[in-house]
Coordinates of C-alpha atoms in Angstrom, one line a residue:
Chain A
M25 CA -36.1 -8.1 -21.8
T26 CA -36.7 -5.1 -24.0
D27 CA -34.7 -2.6 -22.0
K28 CA -31.1 -3.6 -22.1
F29 CA -29.5 -1.1 -19.8
I30 CA -26.5 -3.4 -19.4
S31 CA -25.7 -5.8 -22.3
I32 CA -22.8 -8.1 -22.2
E33 CA -22.4 -9.5 -25.7
A34 CA -20.4 -12.5 -26.6
I35 CA -17.5 -11.9 -24.2
A36 CA -14.8 -14.4 -23.8
K37 CA -11.8 -14.5 -21.5
R38 CA -8.8 -16.7 -22.3
Y39 CA -5.5 -17.1 -20.5
P40 CA -2.4 -18.7 -22.0
G41 CA -2.3 -22.3 -20.7
A42 CA 0.7 -24.0 -19.2
S43 CA 1.3 -26.1 -22.3
G44 CA 1.2 -23.5 -25.0
G45 CA -2.5 -23.3 -25.8
E46 CA -5.2 -21.1 -24.3
I47 CA -7.6 -21.8 -21.5
A48 CA -10.9 -20.2 -21.8
V49 CA -12.5 -19.3 -18.5
F50 CA -15.7 -18.6 -20.4
E51 CA -16.7 -18.2 -24.1
N52 CA -19.5 -16.5 -25.8
L53 CA -21.2 -15.2 -22.7
W54 CA -24.3 -13.1 -23.1
L55 CA -26.0 -11.3 -20.2
S56 CA -28.4 -8.4 -20.0
M57 CA -30.1 -6.4 -17.3
A58 CA -32.7 -3.7 -17.3
R59 CA -32.4 -0.3 -15.6
G60 CA -33.0 -0.4 -11.9
E61 CA -32.6 -4.2 -11.7
F62 CA -30.6 -6.0 -9.1
G63 CA -28.7 -9.0 -10.6
C64 CA -26.7 -11.5 -8.6
V65 CA -24.3 -14.0 -10.1
I66 CA -23.9 -17.3 -8.3
G67 CA -21.4 -20.0 -9.3
H68 CA -18.5 -21.9 -7.9
S69 CA -15.0 -20.4 -7.6
G70 CA -13.1 -20.4 -10.9
C71 CA -16.2 -19.9 -13.0
G72 CA -15.1 -16.4 -14.0
K73 CA -17.7 -14.4 -12.0
T74 CA -15.1 -12.0 -10.8
T75 CA -13.7 -11.7 -14.3
V76 CA -17.2 -10.8 -15.6
L77 CA -17.5 -8.1 -13.0
N78 CA -14.0 -6.8 -13.7
I79 CA -14.8 -6.6 -17.4
L80 CA -18.0 -4.8 -16.5
A81 CA -16.1 -2.4 -14.3
G82 CA -13.5 -1.9 -17.0
L83 CA -10.7 -3.2 -14.8
D84 CA -10.2 -6.2 -17.1
E85 CA -10.7 -6.5 -20.8
P86 CA -12.5 -9.4 -22.6
S87 CA -10.5 -11.4 -25.1
E88 CA -13.5 -11.1 -27.3
G89 CA -16.9 -9.4 -27.3
A90 CA -18.2 -6.2 -26.0
V91 CA -20.1 -4.7 -23.1
I92 CA -22.7 -2.0 -23.7
V93 CA -24.0 0.1 -20.9
D94 CA -26.7 2.6 -21.5
G95 CA -26.3 2.4 -25.3
Q96 CA -22.6 2.8 -25.3
A97 CA -19.8 0.3 -25.6
I98 CA -17.6 0.6 -22.5
E99 CA -13.9 1.4 -22.8
G100 CA -11.9 1.1 -19.6
T101 CA -13.1 2.2 -16.2
S102 CA -15.7 4.9 -15.7
L103 CA -17.2 7.0 -12.9
D104 CA -20.6 5.6 -14.2
R105 CA -19.7 2.2 -12.8
A106 CA -18.8 2.2 -9.1
V107 CA -17.2 -0.9 -7.6
I108 CA -17.5 -2.1 -4.0
F109 CA -14.5 -4.3 -3.4
Q110 CA -14.6 -7.5 -1.4
S111 CA -11.7 -6.3 0.7
H112 CA -13.2 -2.8 1.0
A113 CA -10.0 -1.3 -0.5
L114 CA -10.1 1.9 1.6
L115 CA -7.0 4.1 1.5
P116 CA -5.7 3.6 5.0
W117 CA -3.9 7.0 5.2
R118 CA -7.2 8.8 4.7
T119 CA -10.1 9.2 7.1
V120 CA -13.6 8.0 6.4
L121 CA -14.5 11.5 5.1
G122 CA -11.2 11.6 3.2
N123 CA -11.9 8.3 1.4
V124 CA -15.4 9.4 0.4
A125 CA -14.2 12.9 -0.5
Y126 CA -11.5 11.4 -2.7
A127 CA -14.2 9.8 -4.9
V128 CA -16.3 13.0 -4.8
T129 CA -13.4 15.2 -6.0
S130 CA -12.6 12.6 -8.7
K131 CA -16.0 13.0 -10.1
W132 CA -16.5 16.8 -9.6
R133 CA -13.1 18.3 -10.0
D134 CA -14.2 21.9 -9.8
W135 CA -16.1 21.6 -6.6
D136 CA -14.8 23.6 -3.6
R137 CA -13.8 22.0 -0.4
A138 CA -17.0 22.8 1.5
R139 CA -19.3 21.4 -1.3
V140 CA -17.2 18.2 -1.5
K141 CA -17.4 17.8 2.3
A142 CA -21.1 18.3 2.4
H143 CA -21.7 15.9 -0.4
A144 CA -19.5 13.2 1.1
Q145 CA -21.2 13.7 4.5
T146 CA -24.6 13.0 3.0
F147 CA -23.4 9.6 1.9
I148 CA -21.6 8.9 5.2
D149 CA -24.9 9.7 6.9
L150 CA -26.8 7.4 4.4
V151 CA -24.7 4.4 5.4
G152 CA -25.1 5.2 9.1
L153 CA -21.5 6.3 9.9
T154 CA -22.4 9.7 11.2
G155 CA -19.8 10.5 13.9
S156 CA -17.1 8.4 12.5
E157 CA -16.0 10.8 9.7
H158 CA -12.6 11.5 11.2
K159 CA -11.7 7.9 12.0
R160 CA -9.1 6.1 9.9
P161 CA -10.0 2.7 8.4
S162 CA -7.8 0.9 10.9
E163 CA -10.0 2.2 13.7
L164 CA -13.1 0.7 12.1
S165 CA -14.7 -2.7 12.3
G166 CA -15.0 -4.8 9.1
G167 CA -18.6 -3.9 8.7
M168 CA -18.0 -0.2 9.1
K169 CA -15.1 -0.4 6.6
Q170 CA -17.5 -1.9 4.1
R171 CA -20.1 0.8 4.9
V172 CA -17.4 3.3 3.9
G173 CA -16.8 1.4 0.7
I174 CA -20.6 1.5 0.0
A175 CA -20.7 5.3 0.8
R176 CA -17.7 5.9 -1.5
A177 CA -19.3 3.9 -4.4
L178 CA -22.7 5.7 -3.9
S179 CA -21.2 9.2 -3.5
I180 CA -20.3 9.4 -7.2
T181 CA -24.0 8.6 -8.1
P182 CA -23.1 5.8 -10.5
K183 CA -25.3 4.3 -13.1
I184 CA -24.4 0.9 -11.9
M185 CA -23.1 -0.4 -8.7
L186 CA -20.8 -3.5 -9.0
M187 CA -20.2 -5.6 -6.0
D188 CA -17.7 -8.4 -5.7
E189 CA -18.7 -10.5 -2.8
P190 CA -18.9 -7.4 -0.7
F191 CA -20.1 -9.1 2.5
S192 CA -18.3 -12.4 2.4
A193 CA -15.6 -11.3 4.9
L194 CA -18.1 -10.2 7.5
D195 CA -19.8 -12.0 10.3
A196 CA -23.4 -13.0 9.8
L197 CA -25.0 -10.3 11.9
T198 CA -23.1 -7.5 10.2
R199 CA -23.7 -9.0 6.8
G200 CA -27.5 -9.0 7.5
T201 CA -27.6 -5.4 8.5
L202 CA -25.5 -4.4 5.5
Q203 CA -27.7 -6.4 3.2
D204 CA -30.7 -4.4 4.6
E205 CA -28.9 -1.1 3.9
V206 CA -28.0 -2.1 0.4
R207 CA -31.5 -3.2 -0.4
R208 CA -33.0 -0.1 1.2
I209 CA -30.7 2.2 -0.8
C210 CA -31.1 0.4 -4.1
L211 CA -34.9 0.4 -3.7
T212 CA -35.2 4.0 -2.8
T213 CA -32.7 5.3 -5.4
G214 CA -33.6 2.8 -8.2
Q215 CA -30.0 1.9 -8.4
T216 CA -29.0 -0.7 -11.0
A217 CA -26.7 -3.2 -9.2
F218 CA -24.7 -6.3 -10.2
M219 CA -23.4 -8.5 -7.4
I220 CA -21.3 -11.6 -7.1
T221 CA -22.1 -13.8 -4.1
H222 CA -21.7 -17.3 -2.8
D223 CA -24.6 -16.9 -0.4
V224 CA -27.8 -18.2 -1.8
D225 CA -30.0 -16.4 0.8
E226 CA -28.2 -13.2 0.1
A227 CA -29.1 -13.6 -3.6
I228 CA -32.7 -14.4 -2.9
Y229 CA -33.0 -11.4 -0.6
L230 CA -31.4 -8.9 -2.8
A231 CA -31.7 -9.9 -6.4
D232 CA -34.4 -9.5 -8.9
K233 CA -32.6 -11.9 -11.2
I234 CA -30.1 -14.6 -10.2
F235 CA -27.6 -15.7 -12.8
L236 CA -26.4 -19.2 -12.4
M237 CA -23.0 -20.0 -13.9
T238 CA -21.6 -23.5 -14.4
N239 CA -18.1 -24.5 -13.3
G240 CA -15.0 -23.3 -15.2
P241 CA -13.0 -23.5 -17.3
G242 CA -15.4 -23.2 -20.1
A243 CA -18.1 -21.8 -17.8
V244 CA -21.5 -20.8 -19.3
L245 CA -24.4 -18.8 -18.0
A246 CA -26.8 -21.7 -17.5
E247 CA -30.0 -20.2 -16.3
I248 CA -31.5 -16.9 -15.2
V249 CA -33.7 -17.4 -12.2
E250 CA -36.4 -14.8 -11.7
N251 CA -37.0 -14.0 -8.1
P252 CA -40.6 -14.9 -7.3
L253 CA -40.6 -13.1 -3.9
P254 CA -42.4 -9.8 -3.6
K255 CA -40.5 -6.5 -3.7
D256 CA -41.4 -5.7 -0.1
R257 CA -39.7 -8.9 1.2
G258 CA -37.9 -8.7 4.5
R259 CA -34.7 -10.4 5.4
T260 CA -36.1 -11.9 8.6
D261 CA -39.3 -13.5 7.2
L262 CA -37.8 -14.4 3.9
H263 CA -38.0 -18.1 4.6
R264 CA -41.7 -17.9 5.4
H265 CA -42.6 -17.0 1.9
P266 CA -44.3 -19.9 0.0
Y267 CA -41.9 -19.7 -2.9
Y268 CA -38.7 -19.3 -0.8
Y269 CA -37.8 -23.0 -0.6
A270 CA -38.6 -23.7 -4.2
V271 CA -36.3 -21.0 -5.4
R272 CA -33.6 -21.8 -2.8
N273 CA -33.7 -25.6 -3.6
H274 CA -33.5 -24.9 -7.3
I275 CA -30.3 -22.8 -6.8
V276 CA -28.7 -25.2 -4.3
D277 CA -29.4 -28.1 -6.6
F278 CA -27.8 -26.3 -9.4
L279 CA -24.7 -25.5 -7.3
V280 CA -24.4 -29.0 -5.8
S281 CA -24.9 -31.1 -9.0
R282 CA -26.1 -29.4 -12.1
S283 CA -23.2 -26.9 -12.3
K284 CA -20.8 -29.7 -12.9
T285 CA -22.9 -31.7 -15.4
F286 CA -24.7 -28.9 -17.2
A287 CA -22.6 -29.0 -20.4
A288 CA -23.2 -32.8 -20.8
D289 CA -26.9 -32.6 -19.8
V290 CA -27.9 -29.7 -22.0
P291 CA -26.0 -30.2 -25.3
G292 CA -28.0 -27.6 -27.2
H293 CA -27.6 -24.8 -24.8
D294 CA -27.8 -21.5 -26.6
P295 CA -25.7 -18.9 -24.8
R296 CA -27.6 -16.0 -26.5
N297 CA -30.9 -17.4 -25.3
V298 CA -30.5 -18.5 -21.8
P299 CA -33.5 -20.1 -20.2
V300 CA -35.3 -18.0 -17.7
V301 CA -36.6 -20.0 -14.8
R302 CA -39.8 -18.8 -13.1
I303 CA -40.6 -20.6 -9.9
G304 CA -44.4 -20.8 -9.8
V305 CA -45.6 -23.0 -7.0
S306 CA -44.4 -23.3 -3.5
E307 CA -42.5 -26.1 -2.0
P308 CA -45.3 -27.2 0.4
T309 CA -44.3 -30.1 2.5
I310 CA -41.2 -31.5 4.1
V311 CA -40.0 -34.1 1.7
A312 CA -39.0 -37.6 3.0
A313 CA -36.3 -38.5 0.5
P314 CA -33.7 -36.1 -0.9
R315 CA -34.6 -37.5 -4.3
A316 CA -37.9 -35.6 -4.2
I317 CA -36.2 -32.3 -4.1
E318 CA -34.3 -33.0 -7.3
T319 CA -37.4 -34.0 -9.2
H320 CA -39.4 -30.9 -8.3
P321 CA -42.2 -30.7 -10.8
A322 CA -43.3 -27.2 -10.2
Q323 CA -40.7 -25.2 -12.2
T324 CA -41.7 -23.9 -15.5
I325 CA -38.9 -23.0 -17.9
A326 CA -39.6 -20.1 -20.2
R327 CA -37.5 -19.4 -23.2
Chain B
M30 CA 5.4 -2.6 33.4
N31 CA 6.6 -0.7 30.3
A32 CA 7.9 2.2 32.3
S33 CA 9.7 0.0 34.8
L34 CA 11.3 -1.9 32.0
R35 CA 12.5 1.3 30.5
L36 CA 13.8 2.4 33.9
R37 CA 15.6 -0.9 34.4
A38 CA 17.2 -0.6 31.0
A39 CA 18.3 2.9 31.7
I40 CA 19.9 1.7 35.0
V41 CA 21.8 -1.1 33.2
S42 CA 22.9 1.4 30.5
V43 CA 24.3 3.8 33.0
A44 CA 26.0 1.0 34.9
L45 CA 27.6 -0.3 31.8
F46 CA 28.8 3.2 30.9
L47 CA 30.3 3.8 34.3
A48 CA 32.0 0.4 34.2
F49 CA 33.5 1.2 30.8
I50 CA 34.7 4.6 32.0
G51 CA 36.1 3.0 35.1
I52 CA 38.0 0.3 33.3
W53 CA 39.3 2.8 30.8
H54 CA 40.4 5.1 33.6
I55 CA 42.3 2.2 35.4
A56 CA 43.8 0.9 32.2
T57 CA 45.3 4.3 31.3
R58 CA 46.3 5.3 34.8
G59 CA 50.0 5.0 34.0
T60 CA 52.8 2.5 33.9
G61 CA 54.7 3.7 36.9
A62 CA 58.1 2.5 35.6
V63 CA 60.1 5.6 34.9
G64 CA 63.6 5.5 33.6
N65 CA 66.4 7.6 35.1
M66 CA 67.4 10.1 32.5
S67 CA 69.1 13.4 32.2
P68 CA 66.9 16.6 32.4
E69 CA 67.7 17.5 28.8
Y70 CA 66.7 14.1 27.5
A71 CA 63.6 14.1 29.7
K72 CA 62.4 17.3 28.0
L73 CA 62.6 15.6 24.6
M74 CA 60.8 12.5 25.8
G75 CA 57.6 13.9 27.2
L76 CA 55.4 12.7 30.1
T77 CA 55.1 9.1 29.0
A78 CA 58.8 8.5 29.6
T79 CA 59.3 10.9 32.5
A80 CA 56.2 10.6 34.7
G81 CA 55.0 7.2 33.6
K82 CA 51.9 8.6 32.0
S83 CA 50.0 6.2 29.7
A84 CA 50.3 6.9 25.9
M85 CA 46.6 6.4 25.6
P86 CA 44.5 9.3 27.0
G87 CA 42.2 8.5 29.8
P88 CA 38.5 9.5 30.1
L89 CA 39.4 12.6 32.1
D90 CA 41.8 13.8 29.4
V91 CA 39.2 13.3 26.8
G92 CA 36.5 14.9 28.9
A93 CA 38.6 18.0 29.6
K94 CA 39.4 18.3 25.9
L95 CA 35.8 17.8 24.9
W96 CA 34.8 20.5 27.3
E97 CA 37.3 22.8 25.6
H98 CA 35.9 22.0 22.2
L99 CA 32.3 22.5 23.3
K100 CA 33.1 25.9 24.8
Q101 CA 34.5 27.1 21.5
P102 CA 33.0 25.0 18.7
F103 CA 33.3 27.6 15.9
Y104 CA 36.8 29.2 16.2
D105 CA 38.9 29.4 13.0
N106 CA 42.6 29.8 13.4
G107 CA 43.5 29.0 9.8
P108 CA 43.4 25.9 7.6
N109 CA 44.6 23.3 10.1
D110 CA 43.0 24.6 13.3
K111 CA 39.2 25.0 13.1
G112 CA 36.6 24.3 15.8
L113 CA 34.8 21.0 15.9
G114 CA 31.5 22.7 15.0
I115 CA 32.9 24.2 11.8
Q116 CA 34.4 20.8 10.8
L117 CA 31.1 19.1 11.5
G118 CA 29.2 21.8 9.6
Y119 CA 31.3 21.2 6.5
S120 CA 30.7 17.5 6.7
I121 CA 26.9 17.9 7.3
A122 CA 26.7 20.4 4.4
R123 CA 28.4 18.0 2.0
V124 CA 26.2 15.1 3.1
A125 CA 23.1 17.2 2.8
L126 CA 24.0 18.4 -0.7
G127 CA 24.9 15.0 -2.0
Y128 CA 21.9 13.4 -0.3
L129 CA 19.5 16.0 -1.7
L130 CA 20.8 15.4 -5.2
A131 CA 20.3 11.7 -4.6
V132 CA 16.7 12.3 -3.5
I133 CA 16.0 14.4 -6.6
V134 CA 17.4 11.6 -8.9
A135 CA 16.4 8.4 -7.0
I136 CA 12.8 9.1 -6.2
P137 CA 11.5 10.0 -9.7
L138 CA 13.6 7.3 -11.2
G139 CA 12.4 4.8 -8.6
F140 CA 8.8 5.7 -9.5
L141 CA 9.6 5.1 -13.2
I142 CA 11.2 1.7 -12.5
G143 CA 8.4 0.8 -10.1
M144 CA 5.6 1.7 -12.4
S145 CA 7.0 0.4 -15.6
P146 CA 8.0 -3.3 -15.8
L147 CA 9.9 -2.5 -19.0
M148 CA 12.1 0.1 -17.4
N149 CA 12.5 -2.2 -14.4
K150 CA 13.9 -4.9 -16.6
A151 CA 15.9 -2.5 -18.8
L152 CA 17.7 -0.7 -16.0
D153 CA 18.2 -3.7 -13.7
P154 CA 21.6 -4.8 -15.1
F155 CA 23.0 -1.3 -14.7
I156 CA 21.8 -1.0 -11.1
Q157 CA 23.1 -4.5 -10.3
V158 CA 26.6 -3.6 -11.5
L159 CA 26.7 -0.1 -10.1
K160 CA 25.2 -0.8 -6.7
P161 CA 28.1 -2.9 -5.2
I162 CA 30.8 -0.5 -6.2
S163 CA 32.4 1.1 -3.2
P164 CA 31.6 4.8 -3.3
L165 CA 35.3 5.7 -2.7
A166 CA 36.3 3.8 -5.9
W167 CA 34.5 6.6 -7.7
M168 CA 36.8 9.2 -6.1
P169 CA 39.7 9.3 -8.6
L170 CA 37.3 9.4 -11.5
A171 CA 35.3 12.2 -9.8
L172 CA 38.5 14.2 -9.0
Y173 CA 39.7 13.8 -12.6
T174 CA 36.4 14.9 -14.2
I175 CA 35.1 17.4 -11.7
K176 CA 38.6 18.8 -10.8
D177 CA 37.3 20.0 -7.4
S178 CA 37.9 18.0 -4.3
G179 CA 34.9 19.4 -2.4
L180 CA 32.5 18.7 -5.3
S181 CA 34.0 15.3 -5.7
A182 CA 33.2 14.5 -2.1
I183 CA 29.6 15.6 -2.7
F184 CA 29.5 13.4 -5.8
V185 CA 30.7 10.4 -3.7
I186 CA 27.9 11.0 -1.2
F187 CA 25.4 11.2 -4.0
I188 CA 26.5 8.0 -5.6
C189 CA 26.4 6.0 -2.3
S190 CA 23.1 7.3 -1.2
V191 CA 21.3 6.9 -4.5
W192 CA 21.0 3.1 -4.5
P193 CA 19.1 2.3 -1.4
M194 CA 16.6 5.1 -2.2
L195 CA 16.3 4.0 -5.8
L196 CA 15.7 0.3 -5.0
N197 CA 13.3 1.0 -2.1
T198 CA 11.3 3.5 -4.1
A199 CA 11.0 1.1 -7.0
F200 CA 10.1 -1.7 -4.7
G201 CA 7.6 0.4 -2.7
V202 CA 5.9 1.7 -5.9
A203 CA 5.7 -1.7 -7.5
A204 CA 4.3 -3.2 -4.3
V205 CA 1.4 -0.8 -3.9
R206 CA -1.8 -2.9 -3.4
K207 CA -3.6 -3.6 -6.6
E208 CA -6.9 -2.8 -5.1
W209 CA -5.8 0.8 -4.3
I210 CA -4.8 1.2 -7.9
D211 CA -8.1 -0.3 -8.9
V212 CA -9.9 2.2 -6.7
A213 CA -8.1 5.1 -8.5
R214 CA -8.8 3.5 -11.9
T215 CA -12.6 3.1 -11.3
L216 CA -12.6 6.7 -10.1
E217 CA -11.0 7.8 -13.4
V218 CA -8.0 9.3 -11.6
G219 CA -5.3 10.4 -14.0
T220 CA -1.8 9.1 -13.9
V221 CA -0.2 12.1 -12.3
R222 CA -2.9 12.5 -9.6
R223 CA -2.8 8.7 -9.0
A224 CA 1.0 8.9 -8.5
F225 CA 0.6 11.6 -5.9
T226 CA -2.6 10.6 -4.1
V227 CA -2.3 6.8 -4.1
I228 CA 1.1 5.5 -5.0
L229 CA 3.2 8.1 -3.1
P230 CA 1.3 7.8 0.2
A231 CA 1.2 4.0 -0.1
A232 CA 4.9 3.7 -0.9
A233 CA 6.0 6.5 1.4
P234 CA 7.0 4.2 4.4
T235 CA 9.2 2.0 2.1
I236 CA 10.7 5.1 0.4
L237 CA 11.5 6.6 3.8
T238 CA 13.1 3.4 4.9
G239 CA 15.4 3.6 1.9
M240 CA 16.2 7.2 2.7
R241 CA 17.0 6.2 6.3
I242 CA 19.5 3.5 5.0
S243 CA 21.0 6.1 2.6
I244 CA 21.6 8.8 5.3
G245 CA 23.4 6.2 7.4
I246 CA 25.6 5.1 4.5
A247 CA 26.3 8.7 3.5
W248 CA 27.5 9.6 7.0
L249 CA 29.8 6.5 7.0
V250 CA 31.2 7.5 3.6
I251 CA 31.8 11.2 4.3
V252 CA 34.4 10.5 6.9
A253 CA 36.4 8.3 4.5
A254 CA 35.9 10.7 1.6
E255 CA 37.1 13.7 3.6
M256 CA 40.2 11.8 4.8
L257 CA 41.0 11.5 1.1
V258 CA 40.1 15.0 -0.2
G259 CA 41.4 16.8 2.9
G260 CA 40.9 20.5 3.7
T261 CA 37.8 20.6 5.9
G262 CA 35.3 18.3 7.5
I263 CA 35.2 15.9 10.4
G264 CA 37.0 13.2 8.3
Y265 CA 39.8 15.5 7.6
F266 CA 39.9 16.5 11.3
V267 CA 40.4 12.9 12.3
W268 CA 43.2 12.4 9.9
N269 CA 44.8 15.7 10.8
E270 CA 44.7 14.9 14.5
W271 CA 46.2 11.5 13.8
N272 CA 49.1 13.3 12.0
N273 CA 49.4 15.6 15.1
L274 CA 49.4 12.4 17.2
S275 CA 46.5 13.8 19.3
I276 CA 44.7 10.6 20.2
T277 CA 42.5 12.6 22.5
N278 CA 41.1 14.6 19.6
V279 CA 40.8 11.4 17.5
I280 CA 38.6 9.9 20.2
I281 CA 36.5 13.0 20.5
A282 CA 36.0 13.0 16.7
I283 CA 34.9 9.4 16.8
L284 CA 32.5 10.2 19.5
T285 CA 31.0 13.2 17.7
I286 CA 30.7 11.2 14.4
G287 CA 28.7 8.6 16.3
V288 CA 26.4 11.2 17.9
V289 CA 25.7 13.1 14.7
G290 CA 25.1 9.8 12.8
M291 CA 22.6 8.9 15.5
L292 CA 20.8 12.2 15.2
L293 CA 20.6 12.0 11.4
D294 CA 19.1 8.5 11.7
Q295 CA 16.6 9.7 14.4
I296 CA 15.4 12.5 12.2
L297 CA 14.7 10.1 9.3
A298 CA 13.1 7.7 11.7
R299 CA 10.7 10.4 12.9
F300 CA 9.8 11.2 9.3
T301 CA 9.2 7.5 8.6
R302 CA 6.8 7.4 11.6
L303 CA 4.9 10.4 10.2
V304 CA 4.1 8.7 6.9
T305 CA 3.5 5.3 8.2
F306 CA -0.2 4.3 8.3
P307 CA -1.8 1.5 10.3
E308 CA -3.7 -1.0 8.3

């Protein structure tokens, strides 16, 4: 990890507790990502994933620590960091084109109408919404709305795309096609992306690095799982890959049991130096007892 | 199904109207009992005593008088005899002026209150005390300070229409969905542009609802205010015709007040529909 395009350094978020004191959602959290990487955060509700994303977006401020993007500490929101909201957050009184154009004019204030329109249209075409430019959000399906959200985020050509469970409200089919779109766009444009998800398969399909967070309050970044699957992986044959089950089981095990007991199990956990898990050998056979999954021998832990 | 429902409703409405007119007509047909009196005395007594005519005008009397008014709505025969159109014009002008002033004050102030929790809390006690005051209670103070009855009436309209607009604007602005604000923030949209491009369109339906409530109250209050200040206006017309004991004209005035109030409400309802967005 030499190239730290995004570097979250020792951030903490605390809220005033009910009985006077403060409750820390997380303390001393370190996380970094290289340019062009796709990072996914997985963790249970309440572990502060959304807070991390909001801090990264500049919508929220850490109680302590700093976030450095491209060599500069961030201050507030920026057009360099686009957010795709879980609830799409389209302005309902604007058309599809109007919503994208709003972002475009926010970035390039001196552009004339025709140029803004042409630029917005490019991104509407990119997400496959050609022909729906003049529809209002209420006339669109959930998947189409989220496509507009993606087009709006991409249209300002951000350095980082931040996604807060963008597909969780969609049905499985739509979610799949949108995952394909996002992956295609990120691969072709070399977009750096940071995404929060609950869906393990989504993380395995999209992410280069999967960040596992323990349960809050007092959540920590427990492990960084490197995705062993090849870059040209497809969504439909993901599960045929020899490493797929190994990585999936590792993440599911973490979510099911280790996310609760991590603090007790690993007392010397160094938040600055989070172990990187590299899954090396496939999960070859169907195991008879569930125990066998837990004691998987094939993972190597690299510091 | 929808059209037939509307048709049936219209039939019932017309039937109810005709029944009302019919009952009114029968009830005011006349008493019949006429006393025997000398011709000189009869001249003094009028038709109620001599011909048994009801003291309450019937629908035909009102209709005939209404037709007279409609034929000549804008005549002006001096201070106490002006056409119905002129009187309504005065009232509408006063309402429009006071209402416009209220819009100018209430909407920016409502934005301030809605956007700043500090101002919300700081101004809340004043609003809570001022809001329940009957607008007419301001009248003596207005007459004393402004020293002009026409302007005082406008002030009363202002003060009564300002509260619903103010409260609705503040509520609408404060209730704008956080995610829309977040969108504007991530796009680095400045405060002024955010107010006009996100908060105003998002709060517009609520603001317009407040404006619709206000116009209704303003139209209620103008009649009472004009009864007090006198001179011109539909409220003064009602009181003047009461002093003339012309119940026919009083009924006509009541009718026109209702129709104009409905029109004002419909105009605002149309504006509300224009700014309402489906989600």
